[in-house]
Amino acid sequence: MKYFFAAVFIALLSVPCAASTNFEELDKPPEGAYKGQFLVGGFFSLGVPTGTLIDAEDSFIKNSTYTFSKSETTKVIWISHLSYMLGAFCEYMPIDYIGAHAKLYYSEIVQRTTFGPDYENKRKTLYRDVSFLVGPVFHATNRRPWDVSLTPLVGLSVGSYHATPIAKSLIQTYKPSSTKGNSSLLAYGADLTASVYFSGGLFIALTAEWVRNNVALSKPVDQVNPQTGAQYLNGGKSGTIDSWRIIVSSGYAFLN
């Protein structure tokens, strides 16, 4: 169901942008970004999350062990985190070199054990959100088939967080009564994008992006790790997630 709502939001973002475009531009040679253009497209990404909450997850489960029932093998629990995202964006350039950018996307961070290929690994969702971010875009070129742009971003994010999902699954005596939380409405970050334009208005882009989300648990996780004595977040109930992403996107540039 969450994927359905994400798809609806992305479609709603694309409609007003496409409505004002001139499709006669499609047969023209590549001209890059310039005054009067709409740029509309979609994207996906993979990334590595950091932040105080990711550090808390690593510290909480560090030196814990799990015994596989079939082989009676005991291994130290190591975890990794991966973020991914998909969405759509729209940009309008009221003047040369400067545009107004909006993006809507769904993102998720998964936590996974790294026991190795010979053992069963667990995969759990740590965090997910739907975000709408906006910001000015500063382009380095005008009417060129290539471009580099910088975009500071700020906006709204609605998300959910589930602390210590692997620990809850693998450490039998760990039964906390509270591990859920929500991201705050404010999210912010920046991206740096390199774009290449082709005939007909098609462009592809590669983006390096950083976005920070602030997360608050409903209350502190109320139990320490029974194997190591580690306390989650040292008894705190809020923290940050920094998402560092490499984004691949494509779309069309239309003249308004």
GROMACS .gro file of C-alpha atoms in nm:
model
  256
    1MET     CA    1   0.000   0.000   0.000
    2LYS     CA    2   0.284   0.244   0.081
    3TYR     CA    3   0.418   0.200  -0.274
    4PHE     CA    4   0.074   0.285  -0.417
    5PHE     CA    5   0.057   0.614  -0.225
    6ALA     CA    6   0.414   0.699  -0.325
    7ALA     CA    7   0.327   0.643  -0.691
    8VAL     CA    8   0.018   0.864  -0.661
    9PHE     CA    9   0.219   1.147  -0.505
   10ILE     CA   10   0.483   1.124  -0.777
   11ALA     CA   11   0.217   1.135  -1.050
   12LEU     CA   12   0.054   1.441  -0.892
   13LEU     CA   13   0.388   1.621  -0.891
   14SER     CA   14   0.447   1.553  -1.260
   15VAL     CA   15   0.104   1.665  -1.386
   16PRO     CA   16   0.128   2.043  -1.331
   17CYS     CA   17   0.478   2.051  -1.477
   18ALA     CA   18   0.383   1.866  -1.793
   19ALA     CA   19   0.070   2.074  -1.846
   20SER     CA   20   0.267   2.389  -1.930
   21THR     CA   21   0.515   2.237  -2.174
   22ASN     CA   22   0.559   2.281  -2.547
   23PHE     CA   23   0.619   1.945  -2.714
   24GLU     CA   24   0.733   2.111  -3.038
   25GLU     CA   25   1.074   2.139  -2.874
   26LEU     CA   26   1.124   1.763  -2.896
   27ASP     CA   27   1.272   1.768  -3.248
   28LYS     CA   28   1.533   2.037  -3.174
   29PRO     CA   29   1.904   1.971  -3.112
   30PRO     CA   30   2.032   1.973  -2.751
   31GLU     CA   31   2.052   2.322  -2.606
   32GLY     CA   32   2.096   2.254  -2.234
   33ALA     CA   33   1.932   2.461  -1.963
   34TYR     CA   34   1.815   2.818  -2.020
   35LYS     CA   35   1.542   3.071  -1.933
   36GLY     CA   36   1.184   2.951  -1.978
   37GLN     CA   37   1.247   2.577  -1.959
   38PHE     CA   38   1.063   2.313  -1.763
   39LEU     CA   39   1.267   2.007  -1.671
   40VAL     CA   40   1.064   1.703  -1.567
   41GLY     CA   41   1.189   1.355  -1.484
   42GLY     CA   42   1.222   1.062  -1.249
   43PHE     CA   43   1.505   0.913  -1.048
   44PHE     CA   44   1.623   0.630  -0.829
   45SER     CA   45   1.919   0.596  -0.596
   46LEU     CA   46   2.122   0.381  -0.362
   47GLY     CA   47   2.310   0.521  -0.067
   48VAL     CA   48   2.473   0.477   0.270
   49PRO     CA   49   2.309   0.630   0.579
   50THR     CA   50   2.502   0.778   0.871
   51GLY     CA   51   2.403   0.984   1.174
   52THR     CA   52   2.351   0.940   1.546
   53LEU     CA   53   2.076   0.679   1.503
   54ILE     CA   54   2.286   0.463   1.270
   55ASP     CA   55   2.575   0.486   1.518
   56ALA     CA   56   2.333   0.387   1.796
   57GLU     CA   57   2.223   0.078   1.602
   58ASP     CA   58   2.585  -0.031   1.545
   59SER     CA   59   2.684   0.031   1.908
   60PHE     CA   60   2.381  -0.145   2.053
   61ILE     CA   61   2.434  -0.474   1.870
   62LYS     CA   62   2.817  -0.472   1.880
   63ASN     CA   63   2.968  -0.795   2.027
   64SER     CA   64   2.627  -0.970   2.033
   65THR     CA   65   2.609  -1.329   1.908
   66TYR     CA   66   2.353  -1.554   1.743
   67THR     CA   67   2.343  -1.936   1.735
   68PHE     CA   68   2.203  -2.105   1.424
   69SER     CA   69   1.972  -2.387   1.532
   70LYS     CA   70   2.045  -2.616   1.237
   71SER     CA   71   2.423  -2.614   1.256
   72GLU     CA   72   2.458  -2.505   1.622
   73THR     CA   73   2.715  -2.253   1.498
   74THR     CA   74   2.751  -1.932   1.696
   75LYS     CA   75   2.857  -1.615   1.517
   76VAL     CA   76   2.905  -1.252   1.614
   77ILE     CA   77   2.624  -1.034   1.474
   78TRP     CA   78   2.743  -0.774   1.224
   79ILE     CA   79   2.497  -0.544   1.054
   80SER     CA   80   2.504  -0.310   0.754
   81HIS     CA   81   2.268  -0.033   0.640
   82LEU     CA   82   2.158   0.058   0.289
   83SER     CA   83   1.921   0.332   0.175
   84TYR     CA   84   1.731   0.351  -0.150
   85MET     CA   85   1.494   0.604  -0.300
   86LEU     CA   86   1.267   0.660  -0.600
   87GLY     CA   87   1.069   0.961  -0.707
   88ALA     CA   88   1.005   1.244  -0.954
   89PHE     CA   89   1.117   1.603  -0.990
   90CYS     CA   90   1.019   1.923  -1.168
   91GLU     CA   91   1.220   2.240  -1.230
   92TYR     CA   92   1.131   2.572  -1.387
   93MET     CA   93   1.392   2.829  -1.495
   94PRO     CA   94   1.253   3.186  -1.472
   95ILE     CA   95   1.593   3.328  -1.574
   96ASP     CA   96   1.918   3.195  -1.719
   97TYR     CA   97   2.138   3.004  -1.474
   98ILE     CA   98   1.877   2.988  -1.195
   99GLY     CA   99   1.581   2.754  -1.153
  100ALA     CA  100   1.321   2.652  -0.895
  101HIS     CA  101   1.335   2.281  -0.813
  102ALA     CA  102   1.082   2.047  -0.646
  103LYS     CA  103   1.111   1.676  -0.582
  104LEU     CA  104   0.881   1.416  -0.431
  105TYR     CA  105   1.010   1.074  -0.333
  106TYR     CA  106   0.977   0.762  -0.122
  107SER     CA  107   1.287   0.637   0.061
  108GLU     CA  108   1.370   0.343   0.283
  109ILE     CA  109   1.665   0.230   0.496
  110VAL     CA  110   1.714  -0.141   0.549
  111GLN     CA  111   1.925  -0.314   0.812
  112ARG     CA  112   2.084  -0.648   0.724
  113THR     CA  113   2.304  -0.903   0.893
  114THR     CA  114   2.636  -0.994   0.728
  115PHE     CA  115   2.690  -1.352   0.840
  116GLY     CA  116   2.818  -1.445   0.494
  117PRO     CA  117   2.677  -1.638   0.196
  118ASP     CA  118   2.678  -1.975   0.377
  119TYR     CA  119   2.436  -1.859   0.646
  120GLU     CA  120   2.084  -1.722   0.650
  121ASN     CA  121   2.082  -1.343   0.677
  122LYS     CA  122   1.806  -1.128   0.822
  123ARG     CA  123   1.680  -0.812   0.650
  124LYS     CA  124   1.459  -0.560   0.833
  125THR     CA  125   1.330  -0.211   0.760
  126LEU     CA  126   1.480   0.050   0.994
  127TYR     CA  127   1.325   0.366   0.848
  128ARG     CA  128   1.095   0.479   0.566
  129ASP     CA  129   0.952   0.814   0.460
  130VAL     CA  130   0.777   1.019   0.193
  131SER     CA  131   0.937   1.361   0.139
  132PHE     CA  132   0.871   1.677  -0.059
  133LEU     CA  133   1.174   1.906  -0.095
  134VAL     CA  134   1.220   2.234  -0.278
  135GLY     CA  135   1.504   2.475  -0.344
  136PRO     CA  136   1.677   2.709  -0.589
  137VAL     CA  137   1.903   2.556  -0.856
  138PHE     CA  138   2.221   2.731  -0.963
  139HIS     CA  139   2.338   2.621  -1.311
  140ALA     CA  140   2.696   2.660  -1.431
  141THR     CA  141   2.613   2.674  -1.805
  142ASN     CA  142   2.360   2.826  -2.045
  143ARG     CA  143   2.246   2.654  -2.366
  144ARG     CA  144   2.521   2.394  -2.349
  145PRO     CA  145   2.477   2.015  -2.400
  146TRP     CA  146   2.624   1.960  -2.053
  147ASP     CA  147   2.567   2.126  -1.717
  148VAL     CA  148   2.667   2.121  -1.350
  149SER     CA  149   2.419   2.249  -1.092
  150LEU     CA  150   2.398   2.297  -0.715
  151THR     CA  151   2.069   2.279  -0.522
  152PRO     CA  152   2.016   2.352  -0.151
  153LEU     CA  153   1.703   2.168  -0.036
  154VAL     CA  154   1.447   2.206   0.241
  155GLY     CA  155   1.101   2.061   0.285
  156LEU     CA  156   0.863   1.824   0.456
  157SER     CA  157   0.917   1.459   0.543
  158VAL     CA  158   0.671   1.214   0.697
  159GLY     CA  159   0.837   0.892   0.811
  160SER     CA  160   0.844   0.605   1.058
  161TYR     CA  161   1.137   0.455   1.247
  162HIS     CA  162   1.167   0.111   1.409
  163ALA     CA  163   1.474   0.089   1.634
  164THR     CA  164   1.688  -0.225   1.677
  165PRO     CA  165   1.498  -0.449   1.432
  166ILE     CA  166   1.777  -0.709   1.394
  167ALA     CA  167   1.845  -0.720   1.768
  168LYS     CA  168   1.475  -0.781   1.837
  169SER     CA  169   1.473  -1.062   1.580
  170LEU     CA  170   1.792  -1.246   1.680
  171ILE     CA  171   1.845  -1.183   2.054
  172GLN     CA  172   1.572  -1.391   2.217
  173THR     CA  173   1.588  -1.229   2.561
  174TYR     CA  174   1.570  -0.875   2.420
  175LYS     CA  175   1.203  -0.771   2.437
  176PRO     CA  176   1.176  -0.390   2.449
  177SER     CA  177   0.828  -0.241   2.483
  178SER     CA  178   0.902   0.075   2.281
  179THR     CA  179   1.111   0.104   1.966
  180LYS     CA  180   0.894   0.309   1.729
  181GLY     CA  181   0.932   0.672   1.631
  182ASN     CA  182   0.856   0.930   1.365
  183SER     CA  183   1.064   1.173   1.163
  184SER     CA  184   1.002   1.541   1.213
  185LEU     CA  185   0.839   1.743   0.937
  186LEU     CA  186   1.155   1.938   0.855
  187ALA     CA  187   1.417   1.781   0.627
  188TYR     CA  188   1.704   1.960   0.458
  189GLY     CA  189   2.015   1.895   0.251
  190ALA     CA  190   2.181   1.969  -0.082
  191ASP     CA  191   2.272   1.802  -0.409
  192LEU     CA  192   2.535   1.846  -0.678
  193THR     CA  193   2.432   1.731  -1.027
  194ALA     CA  194   2.609   1.672  -1.357
  195SER     CA  195   2.372   1.659  -1.659
  196VAL     CA  196   2.407   1.572  -2.027
  197TYR     CA  197   2.144   1.684  -2.283
  198PHE     CA  198   2.053   1.501  -2.603
  199SER     CA  199   1.852   1.574  -2.916
  200GLY     CA  200   1.479   1.606  -2.858
  201GLY     CA  201   1.514   1.743  -2.505
  202LEU     CA  202   1.615   1.418  -2.336
  203PHE     CA  203   1.870   1.448  -2.056
  204ILE     CA  204   2.035   1.214  -1.807
  205ALA     CA  205   2.197   1.320  -1.482
  206LEU     CA  206   2.413   1.186  -1.201
  207THR     CA  207   2.367   1.345  -0.859
  208ALA     CA  208   2.550   1.332  -0.527
  209GLU     CA  209   2.302   1.418  -0.251
  210TRP     CA  210   2.292   1.462   0.125
  211VAL     CA  211   1.964   1.488   0.320
  212ARG     CA  212   1.919   1.501   0.698
  213ASN     CA  213   1.608   1.377   0.881
  214ASN     CA  214   1.544   1.430   1.253
  215VAL     CA  215   1.376   1.137   1.428
  216ALA     CA  216   1.204   1.125   1.767
  217LEU     CA  217   1.111   0.800   1.940
  218SER     CA  218   0.782   0.784   2.127
  219LYS     CA  219   0.992   0.721   2.441
  220PRO     CA  220   1.342   0.588   2.512
  221VAL     CA  221   1.405   0.222   2.430
  222ASP     CA  222   1.354   0.081   2.780
  223GLN     CA  223   1.583  -0.221   2.787
  224VAL     CA  224   1.954  -0.273   2.751
  225ASN     CA  225   2.111  -0.541   2.531
  226PRO     CA  226   2.097  -0.849   2.760
  227GLN     CA  227   2.417  -0.992   2.610
  228THR     CA  228   2.642  -0.686   2.635
  229GLY     CA  229   2.471  -0.439   2.868
  230ALA     CA  230   2.466  -0.168   2.600
  231GLN     CA  231   2.189   0.091   2.632
  232TYR     CA  232   2.031   0.231   2.315
  233LEU     CA  233   2.116   0.600   2.257
  234ASN     CA  234   2.234   0.615   2.621
  235GLY     CA  235   1.869   0.646   2.721
  236GLY     CA  236   1.789   0.925   2.473
  237LYS     CA  237   1.486   0.933   2.247
  238SER     CA  238   1.587   1.141   1.944
  239GLY     CA  239   1.857   1.148   1.681
  240THR     CA  240   1.946   1.214   1.319
  241ILE     CA  241   1.975   1.018   0.995
  242ASP     CA  242   2.202   1.154   0.723
  243SER     CA  243   2.139   0.994   0.384
  244TRP     CA  244   2.431   1.008   0.138
  245ARG     CA  245   2.308   0.904  -0.205
  246ILE     CA  246   2.417   0.862  -0.564
  247ILE     CA  247   2.112   0.938  -0.778
  248VAL     CA  248   2.056   0.842  -1.142
  249SER     CA  249   1.783   1.044  -1.314
  250SER     CA  250   1.647   1.110  -1.660
  251GLY     CA  251   1.380   1.331  -1.810
  252TYR     CA  252   1.289   1.592  -2.071
  253ALA     CA  253   1.352   1.963  -2.100
  254PHE     CA  254   1.060   2.160  -2.247
  255LEU     CA  255   1.031   2.527  -2.340
  256ASN     CA  256   0.750   2.703  -2.153
   0.00000   0.00000   0.00000
